[in-house]
């Protein structure tokens, strides 16, 4: 078939508007976000990277590791050239790599601040693992660095993108539980000796920083309020050499402005499958497991006697895919992430307050 130049122009115009009307992705939406993974440990290699491998919006484009052999192996698996492997000294050279849009910081907690700040200076967006940092000052500096560079900073609170958690939040906001009286939450595991998590310099604290943060963050998004008052206690029971720098178990209670009371416990001395329970004047919800990578289960009874049972069919690493792609959307659409640096900072401020209260309650 022969078409005239005029017909051709009309078809091009039609195609463009049809694309617009039908929501077919435009070039910008078609673009994928390239992640540079900083730290090749358990969370990055076993969860984040396999998730991104399945993504249509995100891809792994560079690696930062102190172990060249491991990095070469992962680079081969992800089809990356050797020039896209950096170490902690050459990290800043990612500035010159146009395939890197964002970095995923998956290092021990106290290193998050430095590698976020250096990424921002290199002109890259940051998705940083929780806890955001090991001090409030570091968290503020990270926000400042990303703001100055006009780059996004998202904290990897994967539960805030997970459907069962989102449904629980929605039910509470719709008033299906009535007034929220109490929240209980716990998370813990018996830690092996010689983990960096037991080294205060690297971890910033004990189970509160690592697993208690899930209970804290959940209490805040479930109550949809910020706690007004809090009191905490910590203890070390097993004198076996693991807990010379950080607490073994920590419990705290928070009172929210409308009166909701939250009781949370975290531990490195006991296996505590992560859960939360919300009790309202007209109903209650229980999510258990709540913080695992998959097989989550939300159950409850709502106002009027309605029962709910929700078990999303989302095998691991789906939560990480949601998180990576959400960040990619924020970058592509120039939106502020829901779990921004400010959200991470709020948890850092509260964890500092919890530790201060534990110190006061040592007597
Ligand atoms: P990991 O020990 O498995 O990995 C840490 C990585 O950092 C390793 O590659 C290690 O080589 C590297 N590293 C660089 N300098 C180091 C040093 N001085 N000491 C120790 N390691 C060093 O740890 P992980 O479990 O992958 O945790 C990494 C981060 O991810 C932590 O901040 C943790 O809180 C967070 N995390 C998040 C989740 C989640 O579900 N979002 C789950 C687990 C861990």
Short mmCIF file of C-alpha atoms and ligand atoms in Angstrom, two decimals:
data_model
loop_
_atom_site.label_atom_id
_atom_site.label_comp_id
_atom_site.label_asym_id
_atom_site.label_seq_id
_atom_site.Cartn_x
_atom_site.Cartn_y
_atom_site.Cartn_z
CA UNK A 1 0.00 0.00 0.00
CA UNK A 2 1.23 3.44 -0.89
CA UNK A 3 0.54 6.36 1.46
CA UNK A 4 1.03 10.04 0.76
CA UNK A 5 3.17 12.27 2.91
CA UNK A 6 -0.01 14.03 4.18
CA UNK A 7 -1.63 10.68 5.12
CA UNK A 8 1.58 9.62 6.83
CA UNK A 9 1.62 12.82 8.98
CA UNK A 10 -2.04 12.27 9.89
CA UNK A 11 -1.33 8.66 10.94
CA UNK A 12 1.61 9.74 13.08
CA UNK A 13 -0.58 12.37 14.77
CA UNK A 14 -3.38 9.82 15.28
CA UNK A 15 -0.93 7.33 16.69
CA UNK A 16 0.38 9.89 19.14
CA UNK A 17 -3.09 10.85 20.37
CA UNK A 18 -4.27 7.21 20.50
CA UNK A 19 -1.24 6.45 22.64
CA UNK A 20 -2.20 9.36 24.90
CA UNK A 21 -5.87 8.32 25.11
CA UNK A 22 -5.28 4.61 25.63
CA UNK A 23 -2.60 5.14 28.25
CA UNK A 24 0.01 3.24 26.25
CA UNK A 25 3.29 4.09 27.94
CA UNK A 26 5.06 7.14 26.59
CA UNK A 27 8.80 7.13 26.10
CA UNK A 28 9.41 8.49 29.64
CA UNK A 29 7.26 5.74 31.19
CA UNK A 30 8.99 3.16 29.04
CA UNK A 31 12.32 4.07 30.56
CA UNK A 32 13.67 1.74 33.23
CA UNK A 33 15.47 2.86 36.36
CA UNK A 34 18.99 1.53 36.80
CA UNK A 35 19.98 0.59 40.35
CA UNK A 36 23.52 0.39 41.66
CA UNK A 37 23.49 -2.10 44.55
CA UNK A 38 25.79 -1.07 47.40
CA UNK A 39 26.73 -4.04 49.59
CA UNK A 40 26.34 -7.62 48.39
CA UNK A 41 24.88 -9.27 51.49
CA UNK A 42 21.79 -11.28 52.35
CA UNK A 43 19.11 -8.70 51.70
CA UNK A 44 20.55 -7.47 48.42
CA UNK A 45 21.59 -10.81 46.89
CA UNK A 46 18.74 -13.00 48.14
CA UNK A 47 15.81 -10.57 47.86
CA UNK A 48 16.34 -7.18 46.21
CA UNK A 49 18.37 -8.26 43.19
CA UNK A 50 16.22 -11.31 42.32
CA UNK A 51 13.17 -9.04 42.58
CA UNK A 52 14.59 -6.45 40.22
CA UNK A 53 15.53 -9.23 37.80
CA UNK A 54 11.78 -9.78 37.24
CA UNK A 55 10.94 -6.08 36.90
CA UNK A 56 9.86 -4.20 33.79
CA UNK A 57 10.62 -0.81 35.38
CA UNK A 58 13.87 -1.40 37.24
CA UNK A 59 17.13 -3.14 36.49
CA UNK A 60 20.47 -3.70 38.15
CA UNK A 61 23.16 -1.66 36.37
CA UNK A 62 26.09 -1.54 38.80
CA UNK A 63 27.48 -3.17 41.93
CA UNK A 64 29.58 -1.93 44.84
CA UNK A 65 31.41 -4.51 46.91
CA UNK A 66 34.62 -5.06 48.84
CA UNK A 67 34.79 -8.61 47.45
CA UNK A 68 35.80 -8.51 43.78
CA UNK A 69 35.19 -12.23 43.16
CA UNK A 70 31.67 -12.13 44.56
CA UNK A 71 30.95 -8.97 42.57
CA UNK A 72 32.26 -10.60 39.34
CA UNK A 73 30.00 -13.59 39.96
CA UNK A 74 26.94 -11.39 40.52
CA UNK A 75 27.85 -9.19 37.55
CA UNK A 76 27.94 -12.26 35.31
CA UNK A 77 24.54 -13.36 36.63
CA UNK A 78 23.04 -9.93 35.94
CA UNK A 79 24.78 -9.36 32.62
CA UNK A 80 26.88 -6.42 33.81
CA UNK A 81 30.25 -5.46 32.32
CA UNK A 82 33.31 -5.35 34.63
CA UNK A 83 33.42 -1.56 34.34
CA UNK A 84 30.12 -1.47 36.29
CA UNK A 85 31.70 -3.05 39.37
CA UNK A 86 32.97 -0.58 41.97
CA UNK A 87 34.49 -0.94 45.41
CA UNK A 88 34.04 1.33 48.43
CA UNK A 89 36.98 3.51 47.30
CA UNK A 90 35.93 3.90 43.65
CA UNK A 91 32.21 4.24 44.53
CA UNK A 92 32.09 7.98 43.70
CA UNK A 93 32.86 7.14 40.06
CA UNK A 94 29.21 6.08 39.65
CA UNK A 95 28.74 9.80 38.93
CA UNK A 96 30.12 9.09 35.45
CA UNK A 97 27.91 6.06 34.84
CA UNK A 98 24.76 7.14 32.98
CA UNK A 99 23.18 3.70 33.50
CA UNK A 100 22.93 4.36 37.23
CA UNK A 101 19.86 6.41 38.22
CA UNK A 102 19.65 5.33 41.84
CA UNK A 103 21.60 3.41 44.44
CA UNK A 104 20.21 0.77 46.80
CA UNK A 105 22.12 0.98 50.10
CA UNK A 106 22.17 -2.43 51.80
CA UNK A 107 25.15 -2.06 54.13
CA UNK A 108 25.41 -2.31 57.94
CA UNK A 109 23.33 0.48 59.49
CA UNK A 110 26.10 2.92 60.42
CA UNK A 111 27.31 3.00 56.79
CA UNK A 112 23.94 4.13 55.37
CA UNK A 113 24.63 7.81 55.97
CA UNK A 114 27.99 7.92 54.20
CA UNK A 115 26.87 5.92 51.16
CA UNK A 116 23.65 7.91 50.82
CA UNK A 117 25.48 11.21 51.01
CA UNK A 118 28.10 10.12 48.50
CA UNK A 119 25.37 8.90 46.13
CA UNK A 120 23.57 12.23 46.32
CA UNK A 121 26.86 14.04 45.62
CA UNK A 122 27.32 11.77 42.60
CA UNK A 123 23.91 12.92 41.38
CA UNK A 124 22.03 9.68 42.10
CA UNK A 125 18.70 8.99 43.84
CA UNK A 126 18.78 6.76 46.94
CA UNK A 127 16.75 3.81 48.16
CA UNK A 128 18.21 3.13 51.61
CA UNK A 129 17.57 0.11 53.82
CA UNK A 130 16.09 0.48 57.28
CA UNK A 131 17.02 1.70 59.80
CA UNK A 132 17.83 4.86 57.88
CA UNK A 133 20.91 5.57 60.03
CA UNK A 134 22.30 5.09 63.50
CA UNK A 135 21.70 8.63 64.75
CA UNK A 136 19.22 11.45 64.27
CA UNK A 137 22.07 13.74 63.14
CA UNK A 138 23.08 11.30 60.39
CA UNK A 139 19.46 10.95 59.26
CA UNK A 140 19.13 14.74 59.00
CA UNK A 141 22.41 14.97 57.07
CA UNK A 142 21.16 12.35 54.59
CA UNK A 143 17.96 14.32 53.96
CA UNK A 144 19.96 17.52 53.55
CA UNK A 145 22.40 15.88 51.09
CA UNK A 146 19.60 14.52 48.90
CA UNK A 147 17.65 17.79 49.02
CA UNK A 148 20.73 19.82 48.06
CA UNK A 149 21.39 17.51 45.12
CA UNK A 150 17.69 17.55 44.19
CA UNK A 151 17.57 13.74 44.42
CA UNK A 152 14.91 11.45 45.91
CA UNK A 153 15.53 9.62 49.16
CA UNK A 154 13.32 6.65 49.98
CA UNK A 155 13.67 4.39 53.03
CA UNK A 156 13.00 0.73 52.26
CA UNK A 157 9.96 0.18 54.48
CA UNK A 158 8.69 -2.67 52.31
CA UNK A 159 5.60 -3.35 54.50
CA UNK A 160 4.17 0.04 53.58
CA UNK A 161 3.80 -1.19 49.97
CA UNK A 162 2.43 -4.64 50.80
CA UNK A 163 -1.30 -5.28 50.09
CA UNK A 164 -2.32 -6.85 53.44
CA UNK A 165 -0.70 -4.00 55.39
CA UNK A 166 -2.37 -1.48 53.06
CA UNK A 167 -5.74 -3.19 53.62
CA UNK A 168 -5.30 -3.08 57.41
CA UNK A 169 -4.54 0.65 57.22
CA UNK A 170 -7.57 1.20 54.99
CA UNK A 171 -9.94 -0.72 57.32
CA UNK A 172 -8.77 1.32 60.30
CA UNK A 173 -9.13 4.61 58.38
CA UNK A 174 -12.65 3.59 57.24
CA UNK A 175 -13.60 3.22 60.92
CA UNK A 176 -14.27 -0.53 60.59
CA UNK A 177 -12.67 -1.12 64.01
CA UNK A 178 -14.25 1.89 65.74
CA UNK A 179 -11.92 3.84 68.00
CA UNK A 180 -8.47 2.26 68.22
CA UNK A 181 -7.82 1.32 71.84
CA UNK A 182 -4.60 -0.67 71.65
CA UNK A 183 -1.88 -1.99 69.37
CA UNK A 184 0.42 -4.86 70.29
CA UNK A 185 3.37 -5.84 68.19
CA UNK A 186 6.51 -7.96 68.56
CA UNK A 187 9.37 -9.22 66.40
CA UNK A 188 12.52 -11.09 67.34
CA UNK A 189 14.92 -13.92 66.67
CA UNK A 190 17.76 -15.58 68.59
CA UNK A 191 20.87 -13.98 67.12
CA UNK A 192 24.05 -15.91 66.31
CA UNK A 193 27.30 -14.67 67.89
CA UNK A 194 29.74 -12.48 65.92
CA UNK A 195 27.09 -10.74 63.80
CA UNK A 196 27.73 -7.06 62.92
CA UNK A 197 24.25 -6.53 64.39
CA UNK A 198 25.79 -7.04 67.87
CA UNK A 199 28.48 -4.40 67.25
CA UNK A 200 27.08 -1.07 68.44
CA UNK A 201 29.33 0.96 66.13
CA UNK A 202 27.95 -0.77 63.04
CA UNK A 203 24.38 -1.44 64.17
CA UNK A 204 23.68 1.64 66.28
CA UNK A 205 21.75 -0.48 68.76
CA UNK A 206 20.27 -3.93 69.20
CA UNK A 207 16.97 -5.49 68.15
CA UNK A 208 15.16 -2.13 68.33
CA UNK A 209 17.15 -0.85 65.33
CA UNK A 210 16.79 -4.10 63.42
CA UNK A 211 13.39 -5.66 64.10
CA UNK A 212 11.71 -3.42 66.68
CA UNK A 213 11.60 -0.75 63.98
CA UNK A 214 8.92 -2.84 62.18
CA UNK A 215 6.69 -2.70 65.31
CA UNK A 216 7.36 1.03 65.72
CA UNK A 217 6.70 1.90 62.09
CA UNK A 218 3.55 -0.27 62.03
CA UNK A 219 2.20 1.34 65.22
CA UNK A 220 2.57 4.71 63.52
CA UNK A 221 0.93 3.79 60.22
CA UNK A 222 -1.84 1.79 61.90
CA UNK A 223 -2.76 4.48 64.42
CA UNK A 224 -2.29 7.19 61.75
CA UNK A 225 -0.85 9.34 64.53
CA UNK A 226 2.51 10.22 66.00
CA UNK A 227 3.13 9.06 69.57
CA UNK A 228 3.01 11.75 72.24
CA UNK A 229 4.62 9.94 75.15
CA UNK A 230 6.65 6.77 75.48
CA UNK A 231 8.45 4.67 78.06
CA UNK A 232 10.84 1.77 77.48
CA UNK A 233 12.73 -0.95 79.31
CA UNK A 234 15.57 -3.09 78.02
CA UNK A 235 17.37 -6.10 79.44
CA UNK A 236 20.18 -8.57 78.93
CA UNK A 237 19.38 -11.97 80.39
CA UNK A 238 21.77 -14.32 78.59
CA UNK A 239 25.28 -13.47 79.78
CA UNK A 240 26.92 -15.52 77.01
CA UNK A 241 29.04 -12.77 75.47
CA UNK A 242 26.64 -11.75 72.69
CA UNK A 243 25.16 -8.72 74.45
CA UNK A 244 28.12 -6.73 75.70
CA UNK A 245 27.28 -3.73 73.46
CA UNK A 246 23.57 -3.88 72.65
CA UNK A 247 20.36 -4.87 74.43
CA UNK A 248 18.98 -8.41 74.19
CA UNK A 249 15.28 -7.59 74.63
CA UNK A 250 13.48 -4.27 74.64
CA UNK A 251 9.84 -3.39 75.32
CA UNK A 252 8.19 -0.02 75.11
CA UNK A 253 4.77 1.57 75.41
CA UNK A 254 3.62 4.59 73.44
CA UNK A 255 0.58 6.79 74.04
CA UNK A 256 -0.89 8.41 70.94
CA UNK A 257 -2.76 11.75 71.04
CA UNK A 258 -6.25 10.20 70.71
CA UNK A 259 -5.43 7.80 73.56
CA UNK A 260 -4.39 4.65 71.64
CA UNK A 261 -1.81 2.68 73.60
CA UNK A 262 0.82 0.64 71.74
CA UNK A 263 2.90 -2.06 73.44
CA UNK A 264 5.85 -3.37 71.47
CA UNK A 265 8.60 -5.91 72.18
CA UNK A 266 11.65 -6.89 70.19
CA UNK A 267 14.38 -9.37 70.98
CA UNK A 268 17.63 -11.00 69.88
CA UNK A 269 17.19 -13.61 72.62
CA UNK A 270 13.98 -15.30 71.56
CA UNK A 271 12.09 -16.28 68.45
CA UNK A 272 9.13 -13.89 68.15
CA UNK A 273 7.33 -14.26 64.84
CA UNK A 274 6.54 -10.70 63.80
CA UNK A 275 2.91 -9.77 64.38
CA UNK A 276 0.58 -6.88 65.20
CA UNK A 277 -2.82 -6.87 66.82
CA UNK A 278 -5.11 -3.84 66.74
CA UNK A 279 -8.10 -3.71 69.08
CA UNK A 280 -10.83 -1.15 68.48
CA UNK A 281 -14.18 -0.37 70.11
CA UNK A 282 -16.01 -2.25 67.31
CA UNK A 283 -13.55 -4.78 65.97
CA UNK A 284 -10.04 -6.15 65.97
CA UNK A 285 -7.33 -7.14 63.50
CA UNK A 286 -4.47 -9.58 63.81
CA UNK A 287 -1.68 -9.83 61.27
CA UNK A 288 0.57 -12.84 61.88
CA UNK A 289 3.01 -13.25 60.32
CA UNK A 290 3.17 -9.54 59.63
CA UNK A 291 6.78 -8.73 58.77
CA UNK A 292 8.01 -11.82 56.90
CA UNK A 293 8.91 -11.71 53.23
CA UNK A 294 5.81 -13.73 52.30
CA UNK A 295 2.89 -15.84 53.59
CA UNK A 296 1.44 -12.89 55.49
CA UNK A 297 -1.95 -13.40 57.06
CA UNK A 298 -4.44 -10.73 58.14
CA UNK A 299 -7.57 -11.79 60.01
CA UNK A 300 -10.15 -9.96 62.03
CA UNK A 301 -13.66 -9.13 62.98
CA UNK A 302 -15.03 -5.76 61.94
CA UNK A 303 -17.90 -3.55 63.06
CA UNK A 304 -21.20 -5.38 62.43
CA UNK A 305 -19.58 -8.78 62.91
CA UNK A 306 -18.05 -9.02 59.41
CA UNK A 307 -15.07 -11.36 59.38
CA UNK A 308 -12.00 -10.95 57.20
CA UNK A 309 -9.20 -13.32 56.22
CA UNK A 310 -6.54 -12.04 53.83
CA UNK A 311 -3.46 -13.98 52.68
CA UNK A 312 -1.91 -12.29 49.64
CA UNK A 313 -0.49 -14.76 47.14
CA UNK A 314 2.76 -12.85 46.80
CA UNK A 315 5.81 -15.08 47.16
CA UNK A 316 9.16 -13.59 48.08
CA UNK A 317 10.67 -11.39 46.56
CA UNK A 318 7.42 -9.68 45.51
CA UNK A 319 7.59 -7.13 48.35
CA UNK A 320 11.00 -6.03 47.07
CA UNK A 321 9.69 -5.76 43.52
CA UNK A 322 6.88 -3.48 44.71
CA UNK A 323 9.38 -1.36 46.61
CA UNK A 324 11.91 -1.07 43.75
CA UNK A 325 9.20 -0.27 41.22
CA UNK A 326 7.53 2.28 43.51
CA UNK A 327 10.86 4.10 43.78
CA UNK A 328 11.28 3.86 40.00
CA UNK A 329 7.84 5.49 39.55
CA UNK A 330 8.74 8.26 41.98
CA UNK A 331 11.86 9.02 39.95
CA UNK A 332 10.13 8.82 36.56
CA UNK A 333 7.12 10.86 37.67
CA UNK A 334 9.07 13.22 39.94
CA UNK A 335 7.02 12.29 43.03
CA UNK A 336 8.13 12.32 46.66
CA UNK A 337 8.26 8.72 48.01
CA UNK A 338 5.70 7.89 50.72
CA UNK A 339 8.48 6.47 52.89
CA UNK A 340 10.77 9.44 52.39
CA UNK A 341 13.76 10.46 54.47
CA UNK A 342 11.37 12.31 56.79
CA UNK A 343 9.58 9.02 57.57
CA UNK A 344 12.91 7.38 58.38
CA UNK A 345 13.95 10.38 60.49
CA UNK A 346 10.74 10.16 62.56
CA UNK A 347 11.58 6.54 63.49
CA UNK A 348 15.16 7.53 64.28
CA UNK A 349 13.92 10.28 66.63
CA UNK A 350 11.54 7.88 68.37
CA UNK A 351 14.16 5.12 68.69
CA UNK A 352 16.54 7.64 70.29
CA UNK A 353 13.76 8.57 72.71
CA UNK A 354 13.10 4.89 73.48
CA UNK A 355 16.81 4.33 74.23
CA UNK A 356 16.86 7.45 76.45
CA UNK A 357 13.87 6.13 78.36
CA UNK A 358 15.51 2.70 78.76
CA UNK A 359 18.59 4.40 80.22
CA UNK A 360 16.45 6.27 82.74
CA UNK A 361 14.68 3.05 83.67
CA UNK A 362 17.85 1.06 84.36
CA UNK A 363 18.03 1.76 88.14
P1 LIG B 1 24.62 -8.70 55.59
O1 LIG B 1 25.60 -8.84 56.70
O2 LIG B 1 24.08 -9.94 54.99
O3 LIG B 1 25.23 -7.82 54.40
C1 LIG B 1 25.96 -6.64 54.65
C2 LIG B 1 26.86 -6.32 53.49
O4 LIG B 1 27.68 -5.20 53.84
C3 LIG B 1 27.83 -7.46 53.12
O5 LIG B 1 27.92 -7.55 51.74
C4 LIG B 1 29.15 -7.00 53.69
O6 LIG B 1 30.26 -7.50 52.99
C5 LIG B 1 29.04 -5.50 53.54
N1 LIG B 1 29.90 -4.75 54.45
C6 LIG B 1 30.66 -3.71 54.10
N2 LIG B 1 31.35 -3.24 55.15
C7 LIG B 1 31.05 -4.03 56.18
C8 LIG B 1 31.47 -4.08 57.55
N3 LIG B 1 32.34 -3.18 58.03
N4 LIG B 1 30.96 -5.03 58.34
C9 LIG B 1 30.06 -5.93 57.86
N5 LIG B 1 29.62 -5.94 56.58
C10 LIG B 1 30.13 -5.01 55.75
O7 LIG B 1 23.45 -7.79 56.16
P2 LIG B 1 21.94 -7.71 55.66
O8 LIG B 1 21.10 -8.61 56.50
O9 LIG B 1 21.87 -7.83 54.19
O10 LIG B 1 21.56 -6.20 56.11
C11 LIG B 1 21.99 -5.08 55.38
C12 LIG B 1 21.03 -3.92 55.65
O11 LIG B 1 19.73 -4.29 55.21
C13 LIG B 1 20.88 -3.55 57.13
O12 LIG B 1 20.76 -2.17 57.26
C14 LIG B 1 19.59 -4.23 57.56
O13 LIG B 1 18.91 -3.55 58.59
C15 LIG B 1 18.79 -4.16 56.27
N6 LIG B 1 17.82 -5.28 56.15
C16 LIG B 1 16.59 -5.00 55.71
C17 LIG B 1 15.66 -6.01 55.59
C18 LIG B 1 14.30 -5.74 55.05
O14 LIG B 1 13.47 -6.62 55.04
N7 LIG B 1 14.04 -4.54 54.57
C19 LIG B 1 15.99 -7.31 55.96
C20 LIG B 1 17.30 -7.58 56.38
C21 LIG B 1 18.21 -6.54 56.47
#
